[in-house]
mmCIF file of C-alpha atoms in Angstrom:
data_model
loop_
_atom_site.group_PDB
_atom_site.id
_atom_site.type_symbol
_atom_site.label_atom_id
_atom_site.label_comp_id
_atom_site.label_asym_id
_atom_site.label_seq_id
_atom_site.Cartn_x
_atom_site.Cartn_y
_atom_site.Cartn_z
ATOM 1 C CA LEU A 12 0.000 0.000 0.000
ATOM 2 C CA SER A 13 2.205 2.746 -1.270
ATOM 3 C CA ASN A 14 0.770 5.468 -3.455
ATOM 4 C CA ASN A 15 3.427 4.667 -6.063
ATOM 5 C CA ILE A 16 2.347 1.024 -6.378
ATOM 6 C CA LEU A 17 -1.382 1.774 -6.041
ATOM 7 C CA LYS A 18 -1.056 4.161 -8.988
ATOM 8 C CA LYS A 19 0.868 1.606 -11.081
ATOM 9 C CA MET A 20 -1.794 -0.992 -10.282
ATOM 10 C CA ARG A 21 -4.490 1.528 -11.276
ATOM 11 C CA ARG A 22 -6.347 1.084 -8.016
ATOM 12 C CA GLY A 23 -7.929 4.538 -8.229
ATOM 13 C CA TYR A 24 -7.320 5.502 -4.604
ATOM 14 C CA THR A 25 -4.493 6.682 -2.372
ATOM 15 C CA ILE A 26 -3.422 5.564 1.083
ATOM 16 C CA ASP A 27 -5.028 8.689 2.560
ATOM 17 C CA GLN A 28 -8.347 7.895 0.855
ATOM 18 C CA TYR A 29 -8.141 4.294 2.099
ATOM 19 C CA ARG A 30 -7.313 5.573 5.595
ATOM 20 C CA ASP A 31 -10.401 7.827 5.519
ATOM 21 C CA ILE A 32 -12.590 4.901 4.480
ATOM 22 C CA VAL A 33 -11.251 2.688 7.285
ATOM 23 C CA PHE A 34 -11.584 5.531 9.814
ATOM 24 C CA ASN A 35 -15.215 6.189 8.820
ATOM 25 C CA LEU A 36 -16.100 2.495 8.890
ATOM 26 C CA ARG A 37 -14.594 2.069 12.361
ATOM 27 C CA LYS A 38 -16.281 5.251 13.550
ATOM 28 C CA ARG A 39 -19.676 3.825 12.542
ATOM 29 C CA ARG A 40 -18.918 0.253 13.553
ATOM 30 C CA PRO A 41 -15.941 -0.027 15.966
ATOM 31 C CA ASN A 42 -15.784 -3.832 15.851
ATOM 32 C CA ILE A 43 -15.838 -4.105 12.069
ATOM 33 C CA SER A 44 -13.643 -6.788 10.558
ATOM 34 C CA ILE A 45 -11.398 -5.526 7.779
ATOM 35 C CA THR A 46 -9.543 -7.884 5.476
ATOM 36 C CA THR A 47 -7.207 -7.264 2.584
ATOM 37 C CA ASP A 48 -5.396 -8.797 -0.352
ATOM 38 C CA LEU A 49 -1.763 -7.794 -0.753
ATOM 39 C CA ILE A 50 0.805 -8.354 -3.482
ATOM 40 C CA VAL A 51 4.536 -8.072 -2.811
ATOM 41 C CA GLY A 52 7.136 -7.515 -5.476
ATOM 42 C CA PHE A 53 4.993 -5.645 -7.985
ATOM 43 C CA PRO A 54 7.276 -4.329 -10.756
ATOM 44 C CA GLY A 55 9.192 -1.334 -9.489
ATOM 45 C CA GLU A 56 8.351 -1.927 -5.818
ATOM 46 C CA THR A 57 11.112 -0.319 -3.773
ATOM 47 C CA THR A 58 12.129 -1.025 -0.209
ATOM 48 C CA ASP A 59 10.335 2.177 0.759
ATOM 49 C CA ASP A 60 7.137 1.020 -0.999
ATOM 50 C CA PHE A 61 7.309 -2.255 0.892
ATOM 51 C CA LEU A 62 7.937 -0.509 4.228
ATOM 52 C CA GLN A 63 4.865 1.658 3.601
ATOM 53 C CA THR A 64 2.824 -1.515 3.100
ATOM 54 C CA LEU A 65 4.204 -2.921 6.337
ATOM 55 C CA SER A 66 3.309 0.301 8.133
ATOM 56 C CA CYS A 67 -0.253 0.076 6.836
ATOM 57 C CA ILE A 68 -0.626 -3.421 8.268
ATOM 58 C CA ASN A 69 0.099 -2.053 11.725
ATOM 59 C CA GLU A 70 -2.065 1.022 11.235
ATOM 60 C CA PHE A 71 -5.151 -0.653 9.783
ATOM 61 C CA SER A 72 -5.052 -3.737 12.023
ATOM 62 C CA PHE A 73 -6.417 -6.186 9.446
ATOM 63 C CA ASP A 74 -8.360 -9.204 10.659
ATOM 64 C CA SER A 75 -7.172 -11.452 7.873
ATOM 65 C CA SER A 76 -5.496 -11.291 4.506
ATOM 66 C CA PHE A 77 -4.484 -13.097 1.389
ATOM 67 C CA CYS A 78 -0.918 -12.307 0.394
ATOM 68 C CA PHE A 79 0.683 -13.119 -2.903
ATOM 69 C CA ILE A 80 3.991 -12.749 -4.685
ATOM 70 C CA TYR A 81 3.586 -10.795 -7.908
ATOM 71 C CA SER A 82 3.902 -12.822 -11.047
ATOM 72 C CA SER A 83 3.358 -11.621 -14.572
ATOM 73 C CA ARG A 84 0.086 -12.667 -16.204
ATOM 74 C CA GLU A 85 -0.881 -12.565 -19.863
ATOM 75 C CA ASN A 86 -3.485 -9.985 -20.901
ATOM 76 C CA THR A 87 -2.950 -7.787 -17.829
ATOM 77 C CA LEU A 88 -1.882 -4.161 -17.713
ATOM 78 C CA SER A 89 1.054 -5.041 -15.466
ATOM 79 C CA LYS A 90 2.474 -7.236 -18.236
ATOM 80 C CA LYS A 91 3.927 -4.082 -19.791
ATOM 81 C CA TYR A 92 6.129 -3.465 -16.713
ATOM 82 C CA LEU A 93 9.544 -5.023 -16.421
ATOM 83 C CA ASP A 94 9.555 -7.363 -13.403
ATOM 84 C CA THR A 95 12.513 -5.781 -11.605
ATOM 85 C CA VAL A 96 12.142 -7.301 -8.127
ATOM 86 C CA GLU A 97 14.232 -10.435 -7.580
ATOM 87 C CA PHE A 98 12.275 -13.517 -6.548
ATOM 88 C CA SER A 99 14.394 -13.929 -3.391
ATOM 89 C CA VAL A 100 13.441 -10.359 -2.372
ATOM 90 C CA LYS A 101 9.772 -11.064 -3.069
ATOM 91 C CA LEU A 102 9.934 -14.207 -0.954
ATOM 92 C CA LYS A 103 11.585 -12.385 1.945
ATOM 93 C CA ARG A 104 9.032 -9.549 1.769
ATOM 94 C CA LEU A 105 6.167 -12.029 1.704
ATOM 95 C CA ASN A 106 7.519 -13.716 4.833
ATOM 96 C CA VAL A 107 7.916 -10.396 6.661
ATOM 97 C CA LEU A 108 4.430 -9.313 5.577
ATOM 98 C CA GLN A 109 2.792 -12.544 6.678
ATOM 99 C CA ASN A 110 4.531 -12.437 10.065
ATOM 100 C CA ALA A 111 3.261 -8.885 10.617
ATOM 101 C CA LEU A 112 -0.242 -9.933 9.623
ATOM 102 C CA VAL A 113 -0.182 -12.897 12.018
ATOM 103 C CA LYS A 114 0.630 -10.497 14.864
ATOM 104 C CA SER A 115 -2.183 -8.172 13.808
ATOM 105 C CA VAL A 116 -4.687 -11.027 13.604
ATOM 106 C CA GLN A 117 -3.617 -12.466 16.970
ATOM 107 C CA LYS A 118 -3.979 -9.064 18.602
ATOM 108 C CA ASN A 119 -7.502 -8.716 17.207
ATOM 109 C CA ILE A 120 -8.485 -12.235 18.239
ATOM 110 C CA SER A 121 -7.070 -11.781 21.741
ATOM 111 C CA SER A 122 -9.250 -8.716 22.195
ATOM 112 C CA LEU A 123 -12.329 -10.946 21.762
ATOM 113 C CA ILE A 124 -11.565 -13.207 24.724
ATOM 114 C CA ASP A 125 -13.955 -12.632 27.655
ATOM 115 C CA THR A 126 -16.423 -10.776 25.438
ATOM 116 C CA VAL A 127 -20.005 -11.714 24.645
ATOM 117 C CA LYS A 128 -20.776 -12.274 20.973
ATOM 118 C CA ILE A 129 -23.775 -13.246 18.930
ATOM 119 C CA ILE A 130 -22.898 -15.997 16.487
ATOM 120 C CA LEU A 131 -24.761 -17.374 13.519
ATOM 121 C CA ILE A 132 -24.781 -21.172 13.640
ATOM 122 C CA TYR A 133 -23.585 -22.865 10.470
ATOM 123 C CA GLY A 134 -23.810 -26.436 11.718
ATOM 124 C CA SER A 135 -22.410 -29.060 14.030
ATOM 125 C CA ILE A 136 -19.026 -30.714 13.720
ATOM 126 C CA LYS A 137 -20.007 -33.622 15.944
ATOM 127 C CA LYS A 138 -22.705 -34.435 18.437
ATOM 128 C CA ASN A 139 -23.244 -31.509 20.824
ATOM 129 C CA VAL A 140 -20.486 -29.371 19.221
ATOM 130 C CA TYR A 141 -21.616 -26.486 17.038
ATOM 131 C CA TRP A 142 -19.800 -23.955 14.944
ATOM 132 C CA GLY A 143 -20.711 -20.544 13.687
ATOM 133 C CA LYS A 144 -19.377 -17.123 12.850
ATOM 134 C CA THR A 145 -19.222 -13.924 14.855
ATOM 135 C CA ASP A 146 -20.183 -10.587 13.353
ATOM 136 C CA CYS A 147 -16.475 -10.108 12.651
ATOM 137 C CA ASN A 148 -16.353 -13.402 10.713
ATOM 138 C CA ARG A 149 -14.481 -15.422 13.332
ATOM 139 C CA THR A 150 -15.169 -19.139 13.399
ATOM 140 C CA THR A 151 -16.469 -20.074 16.839
ATOM 141 C CA LEU A 152 -17.052 -23.478 18.442
ATOM 142 C CA PHE A 153 -19.246 -24.226 21.445
ATOM 143 C CA GLU A 154 -20.745 -27.263 23.136
ATOM 144 C CA SER A 155 -24.401 -27.637 23.992
ATOM 145 C CA LEU A 156 -26.708 -30.450 24.995
ATOM 146 C CA LYS A 157 -29.518 -28.479 23.368
ATOM 147 C CA GLU A 158 -29.862 -29.009 19.625
ATOM 148 C CA TYR A 159 -29.616 -26.036 17.297
ATOM 149 C CA GLU A 160 -30.491 -25.671 13.632
ATOM 150 C CA ASN A 161 -28.362 -23.892 11.066
ATOM 151 C CA GLY A 162 -29.171 -20.214 10.697
ATOM 152 C CA VAL A 163 -29.975 -19.626 14.371
ATOM 153 C CA PHE A 164 -28.304 -16.827 16.322
ATOM 154 C CA VAL A 165 -26.999 -17.599 19.809
ATOM 155 C CA LYS A 166 -25.220 -15.567 22.460
ATOM 156 C CA VAL A 167 -21.851 -16.913 23.613
ATOM 157 C CA LEU A 168 -19.008 -15.927 25.887
ATOM 158 C CA ILE A 169 -15.645 -16.199 24.138
ATOM 159 C CA LEU A 170 -13.277 -18.229 26.328
ATOM 160 C CA SER A 171 -10.139 -18.766 24.265
ATOM 161 C CA ASN A 172 -8.541 -18.998 20.855
ATOM 162 C CA VAL A 173 -6.981 -22.094 19.294
ATOM 163 C CA ASN A 174 -5.430 -21.687 15.849
ATOM 164 C CA ASN A 175 -7.656 -18.717 14.998
ATOM 165 C CA THR A 176 -10.810 -20.560 16.079
ATOM 166 C CA LEU A 177 -12.655 -19.124 19.035
ATOM 167 C CA LEU A 178 -13.854 -21.471 21.765
ATOM 168 C CA ALA A 179 -16.954 -20.304 23.577
ATOM 169 C CA LYS A 180 -19.735 -21.271 25.903
ATOM 170 C CA ILE A 181 -23.399 -20.613 25.381
ATOM 171 C CA ILE A 182 -24.932 -18.023 27.723
#
């Protein structure tokens, strides 16, 4: 997320415009879940461009992401750019980016522990164990002797997090 790369990718917005959007969304809905797709090593990406992207990860506190290494594709506008970033650099940047995102996600998930959430039940994974999603799209598991149908909302207390899955109890 550097203005230089956003312009080359023809995204049609700047970091400041993106920041305003995120700020306004969080102002209206403080617990909103924000995800992103990121590409490292876009042609011409400098160390400074990459560091700006890294800074944005910390600033925007994404809840999840899909990260990719740039590769040239036929019939795309980026095909006209010379791929100047070495693959080893792309790989290193991807690793750094993903590590930063893991920290961001863990911080967000940790903030949910000991909170009450409404989840939408998607189904059961075994007898008396149900799974659903919070309003911030976090997979949540809980046990109950009562049977629930898919599509029902239930109130739970978030107890812990195991591999990005929230464990909860019905309340």
